[in-house]
Each structure stands twice: as C-alpha cells, then as structure tokens.
Tab-separated table of C-alpha atoms in Angstrom:
chain	number	residue	atom	x	y	z
M	25	UNK	CA	151.684	43.420	88.988
M	26	UNK	CA	150.082	43.766	92.350
M	27	UNK	CA	148.273	47.022	92.813
M	28	UNK	CA	145.820	48.433	95.379
M	29	UNK	CA	142.396	48.710	93.645
M	30	UNK	CA	141.366	51.684	95.864
M	31	UNK	CA	144.040	54.005	94.116
M	32	UNK	CA	142.140	54.094	90.925
M	33	UNK	CA	139.650	57.044	91.503
M	34	UNK	CA	137.134	58.294	89.128
M	35	UNK	CA	139.293	61.155	87.801
M	36	UNK	CA	142.824	60.156	88.741
M	37	UNK	CA	145.106	57.633	90.400
M	38	UNK	CA	145.780	58.594	94.063
M	39	UNK	CA	146.938	57.101	97.288
M	40	UNK	CA	149.225	57.044	100.258
M	41	UNK	CA	153.081	56.988	99.767
M	42	UNK	CA	154.597	54.484	100.179
M	43	UNK	CA	151.775	52.119	101.348
M	44	UNK	CA	149.606	52.087	98.093
M	45	UNK	CA	151.554	54.403	95.685
M	46	UNK	CA	155.155	53.513	95.213
M	47	UNK	CA	157.907	54.123	92.583
M	48	UNK	CA	156.913	50.467	91.124
M	49	UNK	CA	153.311	51.717	90.750
M	50	UNK	CA	154.485	55.077	89.145
M	51	UNK	CA	156.682	53.150	86.647
M	52	UNK	CA	153.823	50.790	85.863
M	53	UNK	CA	151.394	53.752	85.218
M	54	UNK	CA	154.107	55.118	82.923
M	55	UNK	CA	154.297	51.824	80.967
M	56	UNK	CA	150.467	51.471	80.633
M	57	UNK	CA	149.737	55.130	79.880
M	58	UNK	CA	152.646	55.202	77.484
M	59	UNK	CA	151.401	51.980	75.691
M	60	UNK	CA	148.002	53.475	75.185
M	61	UNK	CA	149.336	56.820	74.174
M	62	UNK	CA	151.549	55.190	71.590
M	63	UNK	CA	148.646	53.040	70.339
M	64	UNK	CA	146.600	56.186	69.769
M	65	UNK	CA	149.369	57.937	67.918
M	66	UNK	CA	150.398	60.142	70.882
M	67	UNK	CA	154.251	59.903	70.747
M	68	UNK	CA	154.938	62.928	73.181
M	69	UNK	CA	153.946	63.098	76.812
M	70	UNK	CA	154.436	66.053	79.214
M	71	UNK	CA	155.185	65.221	82.800
M	72	UNK	CA	155.145	67.606	85.706
M	73	UNK	CA	154.950	67.428	89.488
M	74	UNK	CA	153.722	69.397	92.423
M	75	UNK	CA	155.784	70.333	95.533
M	76	UNK	CA	155.037	67.206	97.526
M	77	UNK	CA	158.085	65.510	99.024
M	78	UNK	CA	157.451	62.205	97.108
M	79	UNK	CA	157.266	64.026	93.807
M	80	UNK	CA	160.715	63.771	92.525
M	81	UNK	CA	161.129	60.020	93.025
M	82	UNK	CA	157.545	59.226	91.672
M	83	UNK	CA	157.990	61.526	88.761
M	84	UNK	CA	161.372	59.912	87.898
M	85	UNK	CA	159.721	56.383	88.014
M	86	UNK	CA	156.847	57.546	85.874
M	87	UNK	CA	159.270	58.836	83.259
M	88	UNK	CA	161.117	55.587	83.314
M	89	UNK	CA	157.850	53.783	82.471
M	90	UNK	CA	156.886	56.183	79.650
M	91	UNK	CA	160.414	55.924	78.092
M	92	UNK	CA	160.214	52.166	78.222
M	93	UNK	CA	156.953	52.371	76.087
M	94	UNK	CA	158.673	54.318	73.483
M	95	UNK	CA	157.448	57.736	74.440
M	96	UNK	CA	159.210	61.088	74.018
M	97	UNK	CA	158.864	62.599	77.468
M	98	UNK	CA	158.670	66.355	77.925
M	99	UNK	CA	159.724	66.949	81.597
M	100	UNK	CA	158.468	70.296	82.764
M	101	UNK	CA	159.668	69.888	86.217
M	102	UNK	CA	158.091	71.380	89.393
M	103	UNK	CA	154.897	73.109	88.187
M	104	UNK	CA	151.251	73.715	89.059
M	105	UNK	CA	148.744	71.175	87.517
M	106	UNK	CA	147.460	74.006	85.134
M	107	UNK	CA	151.134	74.603	83.915
M	108	UNK	CA	151.227	70.952	83.114
M	109	UNK	CA	147.925	71.218	81.175
M	110	UNK	CA	149.442	74.197	79.429
M	111	UNK	CA	152.455	72.192	78.294
M	112	UNK	CA	149.994	69.383	77.235
M	113	UNK	CA	148.100	71.981	75.043
M	114	UNK	CA	151.083	73.942	73.612
M	115	UNK	CA	153.880	71.572	73.282
M	116	UNK	CA	152.048	68.249	72.931
M	117	UNK	CA	148.545	66.915	73.501
M	118	UNK	CA	149.079	64.367	76.298
M	119	UNK	CA	150.459	64.797	79.898
M	120	UNK	CA	150.668	63.493	83.479
M	121	UNK	CA	150.889	65.635	86.596
M	122	UNK	CA	152.302	63.861	89.651
M	123	UNK	CA	150.050	65.627	92.392
M	124	UNK	CA	148.340	64.921	95.645
M	125	UNK	CA	146.093	68.039	95.076
M	126	UNK	CA	144.339	69.042	98.372
M	127	UNK	CA	144.905	65.636	100.129
M	128	UNK	CA	147.183	65.146	103.344
M	129	UNK	CA	150.814	65.492	102.844
M	130	UNK	CA	151.543	61.806	102.690
M	131	UNK	CA	149.303	61.350	99.554
M	132	UNK	CA	150.309	61.716	96.053
M	133	UNK	CA	148.793	60.680	92.637
M	134	UNK	CA	148.526	61.221	88.984
M	135	UNK	CA	146.210	63.530	86.990
M	136	UNK	CA	146.269	62.563	83.205
M	137	UNK	CA	145.428	63.990	79.849
M	138	UNK	CA	145.291	61.909	76.727
M	139	UNK	CA	145.022	63.473	73.153
M	140	UNK	CA	143.636	66.705	74.574
M	141	UNK	CA	141.051	65.274	76.989
M	142	UNK	CA	141.206	64.608	80.784
M	143	UNK	CA	140.828	60.921	81.113
M	144	UNK	CA	138.477	59.335	83.752
M	145	UNK	CA	136.330	56.442	84.494
M	146	UNK	CA	136.783	53.406	82.154
M	147	UNK	CA	139.991	54.823	80.766
M	148	UNK	CA	141.570	54.820	84.304
M	149	UNK	CA	140.331	51.235	84.710
M	150	UNK	CA	142.057	50.310	81.481
M	151	UNK	CA	145.266	51.449	82.795
M	152	UNK	CA	144.607	49.361	86.087
M	153	UNK	CA	143.780	46.383	84.006
M	154	UNK	CA	146.983	46.709	81.896
M	155	UNK	CA	149.083	47.227	85.023
M	156	UNK	CA	147.565	44.129	86.729
M	157	UNK	CA	148.127	41.953	83.555
M	158	UNK	CA	151.473	43.629	82.545
M	159	UNK	CA	149.938	43.752	79.152
M	160	UNK	CA	151.816	46.898	78.215
M	161	UNK	CA	153.742	47.178	74.853
M	162	UNK	CA	157.279	48.283	75.475
M	163	UNK	CA	159.399	49.732	72.627
M	164	UNK	CA	162.797	51.163	72.150
M	165	UNK	CA	163.265	54.892	70.967
M	166	UNK	CA	161.752	56.711	74.025
M	167	UNK	CA	163.657	59.844	75.183
M	168	UNK	CA	163.405	62.558	77.786
M	169	UNK	CA	163.996	66.433	77.426
M	170	UNK	CA	163.494	69.089	79.892
M	171	UNK	CA	161.477	72.238	79.075
M	172	UNK	CA	160.780	75.172	81.363
M	173	UNK	CA	157.248	76.480	80.543
M	174	UNK	CA	157.273	79.193	83.317
M	175	UNK	CA	158.001	82.185	81.108
M	176	UNK	CA	155.691	81.233	78.074
M	177	UNK	CA	152.929	80.569	80.619
M	178	UNK	CA	153.376	83.835	82.299
M	179	UNK	CA	153.652	85.661	79.006
M	180	UNK	CA	150.462	84.089	77.737
M	181	UNK	CA	148.496	85.254	80.713
M	182	UNK	CA	149.952	88.731	80.867
M	183	UNK	CA	149.229	89.283	77.051
M	184	UNK	CA	145.560	88.405	77.903
M	185	UNK	CA	144.796	90.353	81.031
M	186	UNK	CA	144.159	94.008	81.287
M	187	UNK	CA	143.692	95.753	84.689
M	188	UNK	CA	141.774	98.917	84.582
M	189	UNK	CA	143.635	100.117	87.710
M	190	UNK	CA	146.397	98.717	89.851
M	191	UNK	CA	145.198	96.533	92.758
M	192	UNK	CA	146.826	95.604	96.057
M	193	UNK	CA	146.091	91.948	97.033
M	194	UNK	CA	147.208	89.263	99.561
M	195	UNK	CA	148.102	85.947	98.099
M	196	UNK	CA	148.201	82.843	100.117
M	197	UNK	CA	149.662	79.753	98.494
M	198	UNK	CA	149.799	77.635	101.572
M	199	UNK	CA	153.339	76.338	100.773
M	200	UNK	CA	151.906	74.752	97.650
M	201	UNK	CA	153.467	74.696	94.257
M	202	UNK	CA	151.392	77.821	93.135
M	203	UNK	CA	153.835	79.926	95.289
M	204	UNK	CA	156.540	79.378	92.713
M	205	UNK	CA	154.661	81.128	90.078
M	206	UNK	CA	151.304	82.888	90.923
M	207	UNK	CA	152.746	85.899	92.946
M	208	UNK	CA	155.046	86.766	90.237
M	209	UNK	CA	152.227	86.405	87.513
M	210	UNK	CA	149.991	88.750	89.609
M	211	UNK	CA	152.813	91.406	89.848
M	212	UNK	CA	153.259	91.166	86.028
M	213	UNK	CA	149.758	92.055	85.312
M	214	UNK	CA	149.940	95.183	87.515
M	215	UNK	CA	149.215	94.033	91.105
M	216	UNK	CA	150.981	94.963	94.349
M	217	UNK	CA	151.311	91.538	96.133
M	218	UNK	CA	151.650	90.663	99.822
M	219	UNK	CA	152.702	87.064	99.850
M	220	UNK	CA	151.821	84.443	102.533
M	221	UNK	CA	153.514	80.957	102.433
M	222	UNK	CA	154.897	81.072	98.974
M	223	UNK	CA	157.910	78.870	99.719
M	224	UNK	CA	157.186	75.495	98.292
M	225	UNK	CA	157.290	73.014	101.032
M	226	UNK	CA	155.615	69.622	101.062
M	227	UNK	CA	155.324	69.539	104.771
M	228	UNK	CA	152.743	72.318	104.641
M	229	UNK	CA	153.930	73.843	107.976
M	230	UNK	CA	151.464	76.683	108.110
M	231	UNK	CA	148.066	75.431	107.133
M	232	UNK	CA	146.860	72.816	104.622
M	233	UNK	CA	146.591	74.228	101.068
M	234	UNK	CA	142.780	73.736	100.544
M	235	UNK	CA	140.898	77.110	100.184
M	236	UNK	CA	137.512	75.311	100.248
M	237	UNK	CA	137.886	74.945	104.084
M	238	UNK	CA	137.371	78.083	106.070
M	239	UNK	CA	140.101	77.273	108.702
M	240	UNK	CA	142.638	77.401	105.918
M	241	UNK	CA	141.681	81.018	105.141
M	242	UNK	CA	142.288	82.607	108.656
M	243	UNK	CA	145.914	83.850	107.899
M	244	UNK	CA	144.502	85.393	104.630
M	245	UNK	CA	141.685	87.173	106.582
M	246	UNK	CA	144.153	88.471	109.274
M	247	UNK	CA	146.492	89.900	106.656
M	248	UNK	CA	143.528	91.665	104.951
M	249	UNK	CA	142.587	93.212	108.292
M	250	UNK	CA	146.120	94.425	109.248
M	251	UNK	CA	147.079	95.723	105.677
M	252	UNK	CA	145.531	98.093	103.119
M	253	UNK	CA	145.181	95.278	100.469
M	254	UNK	CA	141.785	95.139	98.799
M	255	UNK	CA	141.336	91.359	98.307
M	256	UNK	CA	142.707	87.988	99.178
M	257	UNK	CA	143.360	85.124	96.973
M	258	UNK	CA	144.221	81.668	98.113
M	259	UNK	CA	145.329	78.415	96.197
M	260	UNK	CA	145.071	74.656	96.699
M	261	UNK	CA	148.163	72.437	96.731
M	262	UNK	CA	148.403	72.001	92.928
M	263	UNK	CA	147.076	75.466	91.936
M	264	UNK	CA	144.067	74.413	90.018
M	265	UNK	CA	141.470	75.935	92.441
M	266	UNK	CA	141.062	79.473	93.765
M	267	UNK	CA	139.607	80.835	96.950
M	268	UNK	CA	138.631	84.484	97.152
M	269	UNK	CA	138.209	86.565	100.346
M	270	UNK	CA	136.880	90.104	100.603
M	271	UNK	CA	138.318	92.814	102.783
M	272	UNK	CA	135.619	92.183	105.341
M	273	UNK	CA	136.438	88.461	105.395
M	274	UNK	CA	133.653	87.156	103.289
M	275	UNK	CA	134.495	83.967	101.339
M	276	UNK	CA	133.189	84.273	97.765
M	277	UNK	CA	132.420	80.642	96.956
M	278	UNK	CA	132.927	79.296	93.447
M	279	UNK	CA	129.161	79.402	92.453
M	280	UNK	CA	129.094	83.094	93.173
M	281	UNK	CA	132.392	83.543	91.326
M	282	UNK	CA	130.625	81.942	88.472
M	283	UNK	CA	127.923	84.605	88.353
M	284	UNK	CA	130.678	87.251	87.906
M	285	UNK	CA	132.608	85.296	85.281
M	286	UNK	CA	129.421	84.459	83.326
M	287	UNK	CA	128.284	87.980	83.130
M	288	UNK	CA	131.718	88.971	81.866
M	289	UNK	CA	132.149	86.199	79.301
M	290	UNK	CA	128.566	86.526	77.975
M	291	UNK	CA	129.182	90.214	77.228
M	292	UNK	CA	131.541	88.991	74.442
M	293	UNK	CA	129.941	85.467	73.636
M	294	UNK	CA	126.090	86.251	73.707
M	295	UNK	CA	123.996	83.210	73.804
M	296	UNK	CA	126.860	81.027	75.189
M	297	UNK	CA	126.135	77.768	77.039
M	298	UNK	CA	127.555	78.018	80.559
M	299	UNK	CA	128.203	74.625	82.252
M	300	UNK	CA	128.044	74.062	86.071
M	301	UNK	CA	127.589	71.113	88.534
M	302	UNK	CA	124.649	70.123	90.441
M	303	UNK	CA	126.238	71.576	93.635
M	304	UNK	CA	125.982	75.098	92.577
M	305	UNK	CA	123.541	77.672	93.895
M	306	UNK	CA	120.129	78.134	92.604
M	307	UNK	CA	120.981	81.768	92.083
M	308	UNK	CA	123.376	80.879	89.164
M	309	UNK	CA	121.116	79.750	86.372
M	310	UNK	CA	118.847	82.878	86.434
M	311	UNK	CA	122.031	85.070	86.586
M	312	UNK	CA	123.308	83.392	83.498
M	313	UNK	CA	119.907	83.664	81.754
M	314	UNK	CA	119.809	87.399	82.726
M	315	UNK	CA	123.232	87.934	81.207
M	316	UNK	CA	121.848	86.448	77.842
M	317	UNK	CA	123.331	82.933	78.313
M	318	UNK	CA	121.953	79.315	78.483
M	319	UNK	CA	122.645	77.550	81.797
M	320	UNK	CA	123.532	73.911	81.613
M	321	UNK	CA	123.513	71.918	84.916
M	322	UNK	CA	125.638	68.871	84.759
M	323	UNK	CA	127.303	66.078	86.831
M	324	UNK	CA	129.853	66.903	89.401
M	325	UNK	CA	133.516	66.166	88.374
M	326	UNK	CA	136.114	68.223	86.696
M	327	UNK	CA	136.726	65.614	83.937
M	328	UNK	CA	132.866	65.306	83.349
M	329	UNK	CA	132.493	69.112	83.129
M	330	UNK	CA	135.302	69.662	80.698
M	331	UNK	CA	133.956	66.853	78.412
M	332	UNK	CA	130.411	68.500	78.528
M	333	UNK	CA	131.944	71.822	77.655
M	334	UNK	CA	133.675	70.337	74.664
M	335	UNK	CA	130.519	68.786	73.451
M	336	UNK	CA	128.593	72.070	73.689
M	337	UNK	CA	131.491	74.379	72.619
M	338	UNK	CA	130.925	76.189	75.905
M	339	UNK	CA	133.038	79.294	76.683
M	340	UNK	CA	132.805	78.808	80.442
M	341	UNK	CA	132.305	76.117	83.028
M	342	UNK	CA	132.770	75.733	86.837
M	343	UNK	CA	132.181	73.573	89.804
M	344	UNK	CA	131.360	74.196	93.368
M	345	UNK	CA	134.675	72.553	94.451
M	346	UNK	CA	136.471	75.519	92.930
M	347	UNK	CA	137.441	74.300	89.484
M	348	UNK	CA	136.732	77.020	86.927
M	349	UNK	CA	137.254	76.489	83.161
M	350	UNK	CA	137.581	79.235	80.773
M	351	UNK	CA	137.441	78.513	77.089
M	352	UNK	CA	136.890	82.032	76.041
M	353	UNK	CA	140.527	83.676	75.729
M	354	UNK	CA	141.999	80.427	77.297
M	355	UNK	CA	142.317	76.686	76.668
M	356	UNK	CA	139.361	75.229	78.621
M	357	UNK	CA	141.215	73.690	81.521
M	358	UNK	CA	140.863	74.664	85.143
M	359	UNK	CA	143.459	77.115	86.413
M	360	UNK	CA	143.462	79.064	89.786
M	361	UNK	CA	146.048	81.618	88.753
M	362	UNK	CA	144.235	82.396	85.455
M	363	UNK	CA	140.856	82.504	87.246
M	364	UNK	CA	142.384	84.796	89.657
M	365	UNK	CA	143.708	87.095	86.994
M	366	UNK	CA	140.233	87.196	85.236
M	367	UNK	CA	138.632	88.095	88.514
M	368	UNK	CA	141.068	90.890	89.026
M	369	UNK	CA	140.531	92.230	85.620
M	370	UNK	CA	136.771	92.380	86.132
M	371	UNK	CA	136.872	94.032	89.668
M	372	UNK	CA	139.543	96.537	88.507
M	373	UNK	CA	136.897	98.241	86.399
M	374	UNK	CA	135.120	99.282	89.587
M	375	UNK	CA	136.537	101.822	92.169
M	376	UNK	CA	135.460	99.287	94.989
M	377	UNK	CA	136.393	95.668	94.186
M	378	UNK	CA	134.615	94.508	97.420
M	379	UNK	CA	131.376	96.170	96.535
M	380	UNK	CA	131.242	94.243	93.241
M	381	UNK	CA	131.770	90.850	95.049
M	382	UNK	CA	129.451	91.609	98.035
M	383	UNK	CA	126.712	92.614	95.485
M	384	UNK	CA	126.591	89.087	93.889
M	385	UNK	CA	123.302	87.209	94.675
M	386	UNK	CA	123.666	84.982	97.683
M	387	UNK	CA	121.509	82.528	99.793
M	388	UNK	CA	121.529	80.796	103.105
M	389	UNK	CA	123.271	77.337	102.691
M	390	UNK	CA	124.844	74.369	104.627
M	391	UNK	CA	128.351	73.334	104.159
M	392	UNK	CA	128.619	70.208	102.120
M	393	UNK	CA	127.709	67.229	104.234
M	394	UNK	CA	128.719	63.642	103.966
M	395	UNK	CA	127.191	60.500	105.171
M	396	UNK	CA	129.693	57.536	105.404
M	397	UNK	CA	128.727	54.283	103.807
M	398	UNK	CA	129.906	50.780	103.147
M	399	UNK	CA	131.992	50.350	99.910
M	400	UNK	CA	129.452	50.304	97.028
M	401	UNK	CA	126.575	51.375	99.159
M	402	UNK	CA	125.978	55.041	98.099
M	403	UNK	CA	124.816	54.502	94.545
M	404	UNK	CA	122.300	51.913	95.902
M	405	UNK	CA	120.957	54.229	98.563
M	406	UNK	CA	120.683	57.186	95.959
M	407	UNK	CA	118.701	54.918	93.703
M	408	UNK	CA	116.449	53.938	96.441
M	409	UNK	CA	115.997	57.603	97.465
M	410	UNK	CA	115.165	58.764	93.929
M	411	UNK	CA	112.526	56.002	93.578
M	412	UNK	CA	110.785	57.179	96.795
M	413	UNK	CA	111.107	60.983	95.889
M	414	UNK	CA	107.453	62.273	95.481
M	415	UNK	CA	107.392	66.055	95.973
M	416	UNK	CA	104.337	68.054	94.938
M	417	UNK	CA	104.550	70.973	92.571
M	418	UNK	CA	106.119	73.442	92.259
M	419	UNK	CA	109.125	71.301	93.221
M	420	UNK	CA	111.372	70.260	90.357
M	421	UNK	CA	113.136	66.913	90.503
M	422	UNK	CA	116.526	66.512	88.657
M	423	UNK	CA	118.320	63.140	88.529
M	424	UNK	CA	121.223	63.884	86.326
M	425	UNK	CA	123.527	63.268	89.329
M	426	UNK	CA	121.767	61.801	92.249
M	427	UNK	CA	118.581	63.682	93.320
M	428	UNK	CA	118.350	67.473	93.273
M	429	UNK	CA	115.088	69.097	94.105
M	430	UNK	CA	114.533	72.702	93.352
M	431	UNK	CA	111.752	74.710	95.133
M	432	UNK	CA	110.983	78.406	94.339
M	433	UNK	CA	112.885	79.289	97.591
M	434	UNK	CA	115.840	76.890	97.560
M	435	UNK	CA	117.196	73.349	96.648
M	436	UNK	CA	118.323	70.137	98.221
M	437	UNK	CA	120.880	67.711	96.929
M	438	UNK	CA	121.723	63.933	97.570
M	439	UNK	CA	124.240	62.240	95.468
M	440	UNK	CA	126.896	59.641	95.467
M	441	UNK	CA	130.514	60.803	95.644
M	442	UNK	CA	132.635	59.719	92.723
M	443	UNK	CA	135.816	59.280	94.748
M	444	UNK	CA	134.930	57.962	98.178
M	445	UNK	CA	132.146	55.886	99.689
M	446	UNK	CA	130.040	58.568	100.995
M	447	UNK	CA	126.813	60.320	100.260
M	448	UNK	CA	127.141	63.993	99.373
M	449	UNK	CA	124.286	66.362	100.606
M	450	UNK	CA	123.922	70.109	100.139
M	451	UNK	CA	121.037	72.429	101.046
M	452	UNK	CA	120.269	76.117	100.208
M	453	UNK	CA	117.366	78.370	100.968
M	454	UNK	CA	116.632	81.899	100.196
M	455	UNK	CA	115.729	82.474	103.837
M	456	UNK	CA	116.889	80.493	106.916
M	457	UNK	CA	113.349	79.147	107.353
M	458	UNK	CA	113.447	77.770	103.797
M	459	UNK	CA	116.791	76.213	104.343
M	460	UNK	CA	115.603	74.599	107.502
M	461	UNK	CA	112.406	73.107	105.762
M	462	UNK	CA	114.331	71.882	102.725
M	463	UNK	CA	117.111	70.181	104.971
M	464	UNK	CA	114.326	68.546	107.153
M	465	UNK	CA	112.383	67.271	104.029
M	466	UNK	CA	115.484	65.756	102.326
M	467	UNK	CA	117.129	64.209	105.421
M	468	UNK	CA	113.729	62.623	106.308
M	469	UNK	CA	113.527	61.139	102.809
M	470	UNK	CA	117.121	59.699	103.220
M	471	UNK	CA	116.327	58.166	106.650
M	472	UNK	CA	113.445	56.231	105.105
M	473	UNK	CA	116.165	54.389	103.181
M	474	UNK	CA	119.072	54.629	105.626
M	475	UNK	CA	117.786	55.144	109.139
M	476	UNK	CA	121.345	55.121	110.562
M	477	UNK	CA	122.623	57.926	108.497
M	478	UNK	CA	125.134	60.172	110.354
M	479	UNK	CA	125.843	63.537	108.955
M	480	UNK	CA	129.227	65.254	109.075
M	481	UNK	CA	130.889	68.131	107.332
M	482	UNK	CA	132.685	67.122	104.159
M	483	UNK	CA	136.382	66.757	104.342
M	484	UNK	CA	136.896	68.397	100.966
C-alpha cells in the first residue's frame, strides 16, 4: 500500500484530506490497528469522530478496516476526543478518534489508544510498516454496534463535581465538537451559560478552534466585557484542551492552571507526584512543593506525560499546550470539559473567581518561538547546542527534552519538536530584564550552531 510517510507523527496519524489522508488510508489503519489489537487480545475497539467535514467518510472506512480484521467495533459517533477516551475506558480498553484537533479545516487524523495506553512513536511506525507491507491479518467475525455515551459521560462528571455557588460563564466552542456536549454539562453542574459558536461546523466560520492563540479568544473577551458573566472558557477543535479567560481579559495559561489544580489535588493526595512538561513556568515546581507535592518535569508530548503518570501513579499531570490529565477522581486522560468543571469547582469556593485566578504566581515570558529547519535537522542542532552549553553556577542545566537552563530569575528552553521539523524555544523571566538577558544568551548559543536561525511565533 502506498502511503505518505509524513502523516505518521509522534503521537498520531494526521494529514490533509484528500491529498495524504484518504478513505483507503483510513481503511488501512483499521486493518493494521485491528490486527495488532487482536494479536494483543483486544477484541473490541471504540471509534469516534469530531465535527470535521471529512469525519463521516473516514470513520466509515476506518470501521470497515477494523471489522475486516475481526474486531467488534463500538461506534460512539460524533464526540469529543475525551468522550472517545471515556468509551475506551468504560466500554472497552482500545479506541480510535478521527480528529484533526487544532489543525486547519482540511486536515484530519487518528488518535489511538491500545489496551489502555495512548500509542505513540514506534507503535505508530509499526502501523505504517504493516500498511506498507499489507501484512495485516484479516479474520471473519467482526461486527459494529452503535453506542451513545453522551448521557453516561455527563452523569459521571455531574456526580463528581460540586459547585459551592452558582457561576455565570461564557463558553466558546469555536464550532468544534465540544459545542455538542460541554455547554449542557456546565449547566448540569449548576452554571448559567452564555454560548458562543456551539453549532458544530467543520468550516469553522467564526474563528479557528485553538484557544492557545490569543486571536481566537477575542470573541470570548468581548462577551465577558458586554455581559455580567464571571469567567470565559474556550475549547479546541476536539475538546481535549481548555482555555481560560478572566473578566479583565487575562488568559490563564495552562502552567498557571496547573498551580491551581495541584494545590487542590494535593489537599487530598498529600505527597503526590505532579508531572508537567519542560515548557512550563519556573513558578510551577515551587508551588507544587509548597502544597506538599513532588514536582516531576518530563518531556513534552501528551502520550509521554500520560505514560510517565502511569509509571509514577501520579494524580495529576499537565502540559503547556493545554492538555491537563486528572487521575484523582477521573481516568487520567486529557479532557477540556472535565478540567473546566474542576476549575469551576475550585473558584466557586471563593466570592471572587477572578481574584483567585489573578493571584496565581506569574512571570514575564515570550510566546513559544519556532525556528524552521530541514527535515531531520532539529535533533542534530539540539545535540550540538547541548554540547556547547556551558553556563556558570547558579544556572541548572536539564537535558531531558532538549536544553532547559534554569537561573534563579527565569529559564530558557530549546528543544526539537516531535511533530514538525522546527526548533521550539521558550523564555521566561521574573522581570523584563531577566527575560531579555536569558533570551539573548540562549539565542546567541543557538546562533553558534545555526547562524541563519530565523525566529517566528509558533503556529500551535
């Protein structure tokens, strides 16, 4: 089978429809994933899809491939990625979500769980090899049944969350799939909800569903100004990431959200190990320690963070990209709606939700920066930069994922993206002066290896 190598990413399979992702590719993924699942004793696989226009045809082809491999498919229909994870936790232990996540509207892809773990890296390459060789093992006996998990998912969240007082919120789903479920869930836990762009529309006619980009939060900020709502919540295209905006228009970035969540979780799980990625603020680890927890910095990537949490039996994990993973009271997968409910539960205990969020420790930081490279170049550049890195004490060097250098007044990060051929840089300072110094020193180090480096704000 002819496939495009570039669609096989670090954590998923993803590309442009129909140039690199077609129904034939989807069916091939079904046959390969299904063969591997059956060989691992995984007879049932849940399948869901987000609201993209190519979702129904790709999902149908994927199901055909799975059935051809002898799999019993549980089709949960049009759902958020977390709802697919919920099905692959409560109804079976494997699943595939057809989703383009935060990518442009002509993209689509496949996020996969096998036997209770998100598959990535070599597992995804094994699917590619099986598709190229057509070495799948087809069997009769496969089947399809449709199951609606909407009600059980909602009831599970509502039974867990207790608001201390009612809250009025604005929810912007950006015409992504979260619009079909999130507003109802927030109402069910006791919120008054003003909805923006809840209608699921794969053309994304209002703005792109990616709350990590400030321009996608303008409508939410305007609604907060023109109404008496306390807080704004925004979701990405497949509902696994959450954006939070205060009444004053402050974006509460995920590493600051993690401080709030860690304090809350550690009040019930003293001594818990809290996992976060290398992009997160220097303010996070001390906040975890102050709350009685053990901070664990790890490599960026939602599949990698989930695997590390499993290894450590961690109650909470999070990434700067906006993936938050609750194991305490939940299942350990990233879920924007559930994270939003946990946030509202915490701030409802205070008479002023915005004061709680604005009081979280903060610093001065750059947006995430990218330097475009040739295919295969970023890991080589990073290795050369790491070899050159000589910073005097009190600087602390961490090479778990590229090069992170922490000073007493901020940090700099240079790493290779796992998904595209770019270098990723991020800088933070406790003061603007510290930020400027750290950015200057780290970029000077990079230019020793790559003099032609051009810096641009990250697309994600």
